[in-house]
Amino acid sequence: MSDLLPYPPLDPTTYDLIIVGTGVPSSILAAGASSSGSSVLHLDPNPFYGSHFASLSLPDLTSFLNSNSLSPPPSNTHDFLSVDLVNRSLYSSVEISTFEPETLEQHSRTFNIDLCGPRAVFCADESINLMLKSGSNSYVEFKSVDASFVGDSSGELRNVPDSRGAIFKDKGLTLLEKNQLMKFFKLVQTHLASSSTEHDETAVKVMSEEDMESPFVEFLSKMRLPQKIKSIILYGIAMLDHDQDNTEETCEHVLKTKEGIDRLALYITSISRFSNAHGALMYPMYGQGELPQAFCRRAAVKGCVYVLRMPVTALLLDKASVRLASGQEIFSQKLVMDPCVNIGLESLSSLTDQQKETLRVLVPKETSSKEKIARGICIIRGSVKAEISNALVVFPPKSLFPEQLTAVRVLQLGSGLAVCPPDMHALYLSTVCGDDNQGKTAVLSAISTLIRPQVPEDLQTDSIAENDTAVTKPVVIWRALYVQELVKGEFGGEISSTSSPDGNLNYNEIVESAMKLYEQLMGNKELFKEETENTAEEDDGDGVEIED
Amino acid sequence: MHGRPRKAYKPEEEAASASKAVKLRSLQTQFMSNHHHKIYTKEAIDLSTKLLEINPEAYTAWNYRKLAVEDTLSGEESNQDLVKSILDEELKVVESALRQNFKSYGAWHHRKWVLSKGHSSVGNELRLLDKFQSLDSRNFHAWNYRRFVVELTNRSKEDELKYTEDMISKDFSNYSAWHNRSVLLSSFLARKAEGFMPNEKIPEEYKLVHDAIFTDEDDQSGWFYHLWLLDQTVNVETPLLTSSWPSHARCLNDSSSSKLTTFCSESGSFPLILYFDQAVGGVSSSSVAVDSELRGNEDLVWEPVSNKNSQVASVWVARLNYMSSEPCFPKEYKVKVRIGNSPGIVSSRGCNFSTPYEFVFTAHVHDTVREDSQEVIVSWTDGFDIWDAQSKDLNFLVNLDQQMGLKWRQVAIEEEIELFRALSDSKIGKLTLARLLMAKAMISESGVKGVHYEEILELYSDLMVLDSSHYRYYKDEHSVALLHKVTSSTASLSRHLFQYRDMNNSICLRLNNLSLSRIASVEKLLFVQMLDLSHNELHSTEGLEAMQLLSCLNLSHNRIRSFSALDSLRHLKQLRVLDVSHNNIGEHSVDTTRYLCSSPLSNSEWTEDEVGRQMPSLVTKYWDAYFVLRELNLKQLDILGNVIAGDEFSSFVPQVVPKLVWLDGQKLRS
């Protein structure tokens, strides 16, 4: 950012809302606010859309991960009402290894690698609803994730039998297990059907109130489901992170039956939502970075002004304005900041308590959440499962090694999604962790079960002779390991902030918090409400229609 | 198609359909006029095309097109191009009709007709079918047509079998696919094609259907297929001899030491009974060789014992004469029966009896001076003593041992039983388990213990309570199982055998008070001469016809509703004593379940015999009683406690049965 190009000054200079950072929640806010008629300025210090949700080439990704606490040049005019802002990095323990530089060089332009992987969306996700509602769906094309598996330390991947047809075809379940699992699914379906017609007094209550409040894992036991199936449901379908069996230690993470059933309902409705999708999960072509971009495009159509490579360097408290890196001052009553922006330590010391209150979301805190997310990215040659390109693999807690506290999710994506060259796959891994070491250990353990390590040339022949099964495993070409801090978005009146990527597979929690923030900012206006009501009338508008 | 709710019509849709109907009617009128005047011009044919496009169900129009095609092509058979173009046009019309209504019988039939002309490409048909079947994979018309097309092509049956597998793996609720699979496999199994030996292929099929049943036990398709497989496992295609009377190495005797084998005959002959496991034809003196020292039996007449006038039956009987040899002193005659050495016996499915079997017995002929038993009334209430049977009297009850590759069948059934115990919470699970346990009983080698009859009975009792709409079926199966249990061992059977004091200590089989609704296991009871079935729930005597030695039968206190339900008794030439008191005879003149039996409508001879001439009105009124009774040589009949009973009927019966001595306990002649 040292060679800032001279910027033409922005016009107008006053907006209803200024948003900094183009991540998923920020983009949803921008699209929502613009659609409802507000004037919005959307800025991003980076030269690309998406912030921490972006999909990048390998060099860009590497430099983004390594860009540590980049502070813009301190403003010369030490105006006492000006508060300097710094960009903080969310990443720690970044470790990048390149095993075949020539191969990567050859294909340098064909990678679209997600910063926030592994991430996929359920067909029935709220994020998809929002895309359809806002019309941003027309900018993205999704493809189905072909299969999902549950793995363990043996390296064997077992299908997740998630539908009637899948249970029928599954080779790993015994007949009795098939019977029990299908019975359970039917129970859930009956429950969902009866709760959707809850006004009907005659509807039979399939599950009692008491059941709904009990831990989900206990309910599964009550249904006499064997351990193997419980594990598939908890981690392979409900996508839980924390070990549900050790309830004393991790009490806060125990999922209630009610929530568990909601997660199953999401999965079940996802499978049948789109006739041309053949599974519950899908992934956007060209990477997850397409999602924030789609919302941004939608916002732009509705009049939102976009400026990239434009950090905000200071807040001018008395003027209700911000100073851009270009030096221009822009006015707005409301400001929404990226989660990595903080008040510079120097400025902080000179603030009054009242000012601190106004700026509370930007005041650096003692790590607000104990949890972090350890992520891994591997570019591999070959596939973790023969004949399958796009797949999700879940390693439940304790499945890799006894001390593994949380589930490790792995998403493999192929060239069909335009994220990597042919014959290669992008492999994303993540796990929720308390500290960097613990998280990285779990991620590395998953990597070593799925992937053949790179061995020096002279040793290669020996190892192949030793272990034939290793030959079928894919080889790693490039690898990144990093731990990401978890920052929750906050509403702070004039100044608010959005969330960082979380440890989930989908965007549900991020979307939920963005919708809440939108309501708070816009005074309970429904997000994209106007779109659904007016599409019929304004068909002369911009030509974007909601497609189902 | 399946699972699509019907929508109610909106007013504007109704108006549209009304105007469509007007158009259709005028089209129909024009078409009918063309049809009647045999007009086959291009315009006339186009009119029928239009009609069929709107209404593919217009069957007359399809027939008209057939006539039109025949008309156009007459004399032009050599013009290949013309023939092809005309037939292709027909295929096009059918295709568009099918798009309109995929389930039009007329359209599918027309397509078959065109294809059978042999001028059209069959490959196209398979492509079209694939398209239709991907739209509605369960449509039975398409599957039917598929079988027809496959017959015409040289597409291999293996490919078709694979196709059913693919369709099943897409959606295992596809009953049509399972059905087609059973049709294809039947032919493979019958041919014993390579890779399709029943002992290898059937267990494989069980594995496939298990996945479907265990995944969704509420889906019927898998259960149907399982039932078919069970049938393939239990039933051997080739007919087998189940039992005979006399059985092997028996002595026919009238000395009191061996009650069960003594037989008194007035006619100077005794029956020879062959009981097969399925209906067979072709039993004759040439297919069954009987060598005996008894003279006058060179050309034995074998008769099928069947209620219908067919030449196919599972029970066949011949009468061996012994009086013709005229000895007045005791003598022993050896009789040797050989079946299956020369061909001729064929099952109704066309399989040859191919397991030669022979048995030998000895007939001791005595000229017994009998006290005149004609005047003695048989009472069913007393005079019965527990019969202390000796095992040698009973050991002939052991089945004929016919090894037909039973091992794999037993193993398969045993595995199924183990597996399905897990699903015995549901109705269909209970029923299947009961069927499997019965199958195990049927294919167990004789004398094998551990058949769980108690469990079978309990399952059917549960089902009667759980699923009352099928109560009668479960009740019948319960009765069958109970009779299997009774006849399964000499010990259990002997508990039901009693000595009847008044008739020279005859042995009576008493199966009373068992709430039986059906008769079964008759093949093991061919020896019975006196049978007590009172106080049961029988609706009919079907099955008893095989018991050719039966002379006394008690059916009192049952649920028999008409004489036509007793139709099978007409085969029992030895029957002298019949008690049908306290039934519901007369409640309905025709037993609706047995509507195929003789009726005055199907028979004209009845007016011509003597009784018919003398009292035509009573014969008309009691025609079903008349038909049964006139064929029986009864000496004693009890009919009290039925709707039909009364003075009028009591006066009618002796006319029909002139030899009757006792009617309802009253002596008719002094």
XYZ file of C-alpha atoms in Angstrom, chain B residues 51-396:
346
model
C -59.090 -37.052 -32.628
C -56.416 -39.244 -31.096
C -54.173 -36.327 -30.319
C -56.961 -34.846 -28.229
C -58.254 -38.100 -26.853
C -55.803 -41.018 -26.930
C -58.426 -43.174 -25.231
C -60.612 -43.334 -28.330
C -60.103 -47.036 -28.858
C -62.297 -47.186 -31.953
C -60.038 -44.674 -33.628
C -57.013 -46.896 -33.045
C -58.854 -49.812 -34.565
C -59.923 -47.648 -37.472
C -56.288 -46.762 -38.091
C -55.368 -50.416 -38.113
C -58.013 -51.006 -40.775
C -56.834 -47.959 -42.686
C -53.224 -49.171 -42.630
C -54.289 -52.627 -43.804
C -56.377 -50.999 -46.530
C -53.597 -48.732 -47.783
C -51.026 -51.475 -47.702
C -53.115 -54.149 -49.394
C -51.336 -55.064 -52.571
C -48.449 -52.733 -51.786
C -46.450 -55.066 -49.538
C -43.570 -55.074 -51.986
C -43.235 -51.301 -51.868
C -40.916 -51.197 -48.873
C -40.631 -47.410 -48.777
C -44.378 -46.904 -48.710
C -44.849 -49.519 -45.989
C -42.162 -47.954 -43.885
C -43.418 -44.412 -44.282
C -46.974 -45.401 -43.381
C -45.906 -47.343 -40.327
C -43.564 -44.556 -39.216
C -46.507 -42.191 -39.394
C -48.447 -44.512 -37.083
C -45.570 -44.514 -34.611
C -45.534 -40.742 -34.676
C -49.264 -40.568 -33.927
C -48.837 -42.997 -31.038
C -45.942 -41.000 -29.647
C -47.875 -37.763 -29.583
C -50.869 -39.574 -28.091
C -48.609 -40.918 -25.358
C -47.351 -37.447 -24.639
C -50.977 -36.529 -24.073
C -51.690 -39.554 -21.924
C -48.862 -41.811 -20.937
C -51.272 -44.439 -19.653
C -53.398 -44.939 -22.729
C -53.897 -48.671 -23.238
C -55.074 -48.139 -26.806
C -51.981 -46.176 -27.783
C -49.551 -48.699 -26.331
C -51.409 -51.526 -27.973
C -51.374 -49.767 -31.327
C -47.630 -49.328 -31.012
C -47.200 -53.030 -30.363
C -49.315 -53.761 -33.395
C -47.175 -51.528 -35.596
C -43.943 -52.973 -34.230
C -45.099 -56.524 -34.748
C -45.355 -55.743 -38.473
C -41.578 -55.878 -38.340
C -40.734 -52.857 -40.453
C -39.721 -50.434 -37.750
C -36.462 -49.903 -35.991
C -36.566 -51.445 -32.559
C -33.554 -49.483 -31.335
C -35.636 -46.342 -31.551
C -38.193 -47.891 -29.263
C -35.645 -48.480 -26.523
C -34.504 -44.874 -26.789
C -38.087 -43.666 -26.570
C -38.692 -45.923 -23.593
C -35.636 -44.596 -21.800
C -37.077 -41.124 -22.220
C -40.510 -42.107 -20.965
C -39.122 -44.186 -18.122
C -36.947 -41.376 -16.884
C -40.091 -39.242 -16.652
C -42.080 -41.866 -14.790
C -39.921 -44.768 -13.767
C -42.724 -46.843 -12.306
C -45.233 -46.762 -15.161
C -46.205 -50.348 -15.815
C -47.299 -49.667 -19.405
C -43.771 -48.663 -20.266
C -42.328 -51.701 -18.495
C -44.784 -53.952 -20.259
C -43.862 -52.476 -23.603
C -40.217 -52.726 -22.689
C -40.534 -56.485 -22.235
C -42.252 -56.680 -25.616
C -39.529 -54.651 -27.329
C -36.733 -56.602 -25.676
C -38.292 -59.814 -26.976
C -38.087 -58.361 -30.497
C -34.484 -57.212 -30.225
C -31.414 -59.202 -29.518
C -30.774 -57.120 -26.435
C -29.471 -59.501 -23.850
C -31.494 -60.433 -20.823
C -28.388 -59.693 -18.764
C -28.514 -56.072 -19.918
C -32.150 -55.898 -18.961
C -31.375 -57.349 -15.567
C -28.704 -54.689 -15.122
C -31.267 -52.088 -16.144
C -33.635 -53.177 -13.395
C -30.748 -52.971 -10.950
C -29.982 -49.411 -12.037
C -33.614 -48.395 -11.736
C -33.837 -49.977 -8.301
C -30.721 -48.224 -7.105
C -32.198 -44.931 -8.269
C -35.394 -45.530 -6.344
C -35.965 -48.786 -4.584
C -39.705 -48.117 -4.316
C -39.991 -48.904 -8.010
C -42.272 -51.901 -7.856
C -42.278 -52.277 -11.639
C -38.507 -52.629 -11.672
C -38.562 -55.285 -8.966
C -41.304 -57.078 -10.835
C -39.397 -57.041 -14.100
C -36.397 -58.354 -12.238
C -38.412 -61.309 -10.974
C -39.711 -61.992 -14.480
C -36.195 -61.957 -15.949
C -34.694 -63.997 -13.149
C -37.452 -66.599 -13.384
C -36.358 -67.433 -16.883
C -32.651 -67.453 -15.947
C -33.286 -69.668 -12.949
C -35.485 -72.057 -14.894
C -32.807 -72.461 -17.547
C -30.175 -72.772 -14.836
C -28.106 -70.373 -16.936
C -24.489 -69.838 -16.013
C -24.214 -67.578 -12.993
C -27.886 -68.132 -12.283
C -27.873 -71.402 -10.404
C -30.670 -71.019 -7.882
C -28.415 -72.002 -4.985
C -26.058 -69.114 -5.817
C -28.285 -66.471 -7.338
C -31.177 -66.551 -4.889
C -29.026 -65.843 -1.810
C -27.535 -62.893 -3.744
C -30.998 -61.556 -4.453
C -31.898 -61.853 -0.800
C -28.976 -59.531 -0.025
C -30.218 -56.935 -2.505
C -33.764 -56.915 -1.203
C -32.602 -56.812 2.416
C -31.129 -53.372 1.794
C -34.488 -52.139 0.549
C -36.554 -53.723 3.287
C -34.302 -52.730 6.136
C -33.874 -49.183 4.869
C -37.582 -48.607 4.637
C -39.749 -51.341 6.023
C -42.878 -49.326 5.231
C -42.249 -49.617 1.518
C -44.095 -52.509 -0.058
C -42.002 -53.132 -3.159
C -39.199 -54.918 -1.356
C -41.554 -57.105 0.622
C -43.268 -58.254 -2.553
C -39.944 -59.207 -4.049
C -38.965 -60.972 -0.853
C -42.156 -62.999 -0.983
C -41.308 -63.989 -4.544
C -37.809 -65.025 -3.471
C -39.194 -67.069 -0.616
C -41.421 -68.823 -3.105
C -38.391 -69.570 -5.285
C -36.560 -70.912 -2.266
C -39.272 -73.218 -1.019
C -40.892 -74.467 -4.177
C -39.141 -76.875 -6.422
C -40.271 -76.504 -10.003
C -40.412 -80.191 -10.767
C -43.354 -81.977 -9.199
C -42.708 -84.364 -6.332
C -44.686 -87.127 -4.790
C -45.545 -86.018 -1.265
C -47.314 -89.083 0.050
C -49.347 -92.088 -0.936
C -51.814 -94.534 0.469
C -50.880 -97.212 1.123
C -47.420 -96.069 1.920
C -44.234 -98.006 1.449
C -43.820 -101.366 3.183
C -47.287 -101.328 4.687
C -49.431 -104.312 5.265
C -53.095 -103.809 4.575
C -54.718 -105.825 7.211
C -57.946 -106.016 9.037
C -56.685 -107.637 12.168
C -57.125 -105.453 15.218
C -53.392 -105.221 15.856
C -52.926 -102.594 13.219
C -55.990 -100.468 13.177
C -54.676 -97.788 10.991
C -54.136 -99.994 8.007
C -57.344 -101.939 8.089
C -59.836 -101.027 5.485
C -63.279 -102.545 4.940
C -64.767 -102.228 1.558
C -68.190 -103.139 0.261
C -67.254 -102.718 -3.351
C -64.420 -105.226 -3.460
C -61.788 -102.637 -4.256
C -59.497 -100.348 -2.377
C -58.169 -96.982 -3.405
C -54.598 -96.268 -4.298
C -53.901 -92.581 -3.588
C -51.017 -90.518 -4.944
C -50.514 -87.072 -3.418
C -48.247 -84.640 -5.300
C -46.857 -81.344 -4.044
C -48.514 -79.503 -6.913
C -51.204 -80.081 -9.481
C -50.074 -82.498 -12.162
C -51.618 -84.088 -15.222
C -50.905 -87.244 -17.123
C -51.181 -89.788 -14.320
C -52.275 -92.968 -16.085
C -51.626 -96.671 -16.273
C -48.752 -95.919 -18.583
C -47.016 -93.340 -16.390
C -47.636 -95.266 -13.159
C -46.740 -98.942 -13.247
C -48.635 -101.102 -10.760
C -47.429 -104.691 -10.492
C -49.622 -106.845 -8.350
C -50.719 -110.382 -7.929
C -54.279 -109.138 -7.777
C -55.940 -109.955 -11.008
C -58.143 -107.632 -12.966
C -56.007 -104.544 -12.415
C -54.136 -104.528 -15.673
C -55.682 -101.316 -16.902
C -56.081 -99.211 -13.825
C -58.089 -96.054 -14.285
C -56.443 -93.058 -12.582
C -58.786 -90.222 -11.758
C -57.862 -86.704 -10.709
C -59.495 -85.672 -7.449
C -60.353 -82.112 -8.225
C -63.314 -79.882 -7.784
C -63.092 -78.576 -11.260
C -63.567 -80.753 -14.251
C -59.922 -80.500 -15.112
C -57.426 -83.192 -15.864
C -54.951 -81.634 -13.472
C -54.913 -82.315 -9.740
C -52.485 -82.843 -6.925
C -54.391 -85.919 -5.772
C -54.930 -88.923 -8.039
C -56.754 -92.077 -7.180
C -57.114 -95.513 -8.740
C -59.163 -98.422 -7.434
C -57.535 -101.816 -7.112
C -59.958 -104.713 -7.303
C -59.426 -107.700 -5.091
C -62.790 -109.470 -5.145
C -62.494 -110.477 -8.739
C -59.853 -113.014 -7.812
C -62.583 -114.701 -5.736
C -60.661 -116.383 -2.965
C -62.635 -117.100 0.160
C -59.632 -117.606 2.329
C -57.039 -115.185 3.591
C -54.316 -114.456 1.186
C -51.452 -111.977 0.858
C -50.843 -110.009 -2.263
C -47.781 -107.901 -2.915
C -48.310 -104.667 -4.811
C -45.487 -102.649 -6.317
C -46.067 -99.110 -7.576
C -43.499 -97.332 -9.718
C -43.866 -93.699 -10.746
C -41.742 -91.620 -13.007
C -39.932 -94.335 -14.906
C -41.816 -93.499 -18.030
C -42.678 -89.909 -18.840
C -46.141 -88.435 -18.821
C -46.635 -86.783 -15.463
C -46.333 -83.040 -16.033
C -46.985 -80.128 -13.716
C -49.344 -77.362 -14.744
C -46.271 -75.169 -15.349
C -44.984 -77.782 -17.786
C -42.298 -79.459 -15.684
C -41.864 -83.200 -15.883
C -42.017 -85.458 -12.883
C -38.434 -86.603 -12.998
C -37.685 -88.279 -9.689
C -38.537 -91.938 -10.115
C -40.073 -93.389 -7.029
C -41.331 -96.780 -6.142
C -43.093 -98.297 -3.221
C -44.219 -101.759 -2.253
C -46.992 -102.851 0.056
C -48.748 -106.043 0.949
C -52.487 -106.466 0.935
C -53.973 -109.103 3.206
C -57.399 -109.926 1.948
C -59.869 -111.343 4.455
C -63.423 -112.207 3.848
C -64.776 -110.760 7.034
C -68.169 -111.712 8.190
C -69.426 -108.387 9.306
C -72.294 -107.855 11.639
C -74.806 -105.772 9.843
C -73.661 -102.342 10.798
C -76.253 -100.669 8.687
C -78.641 -100.368 11.535
C -76.168 -98.953 14.055
C -76.176 -95.220 14.565
C -72.811 -93.521 14.920
C -72.735 -91.242 17.887
C -70.032 -88.565 18.106
C -70.627 -87.765 21.715
C -69.455 -90.897 23.449
C -67.819 -94.219 22.893
C -64.341 -92.820 22.325
C -61.407 -94.240 24.205
C -57.906 -93.015 24.344
C -56.018 -95.139 21.932
C -52.795 -96.416 23.263
C -51.022 -96.319 19.956
C -47.860 -98.195 19.457
C -45.091 -96.493 17.621
C -45.052 -99.166 14.962
C -48.587 -98.232 14.118
C -47.617 -94.673 13.502
C -44.155 -94.618 12.095
C -45.486 -94.724 8.556
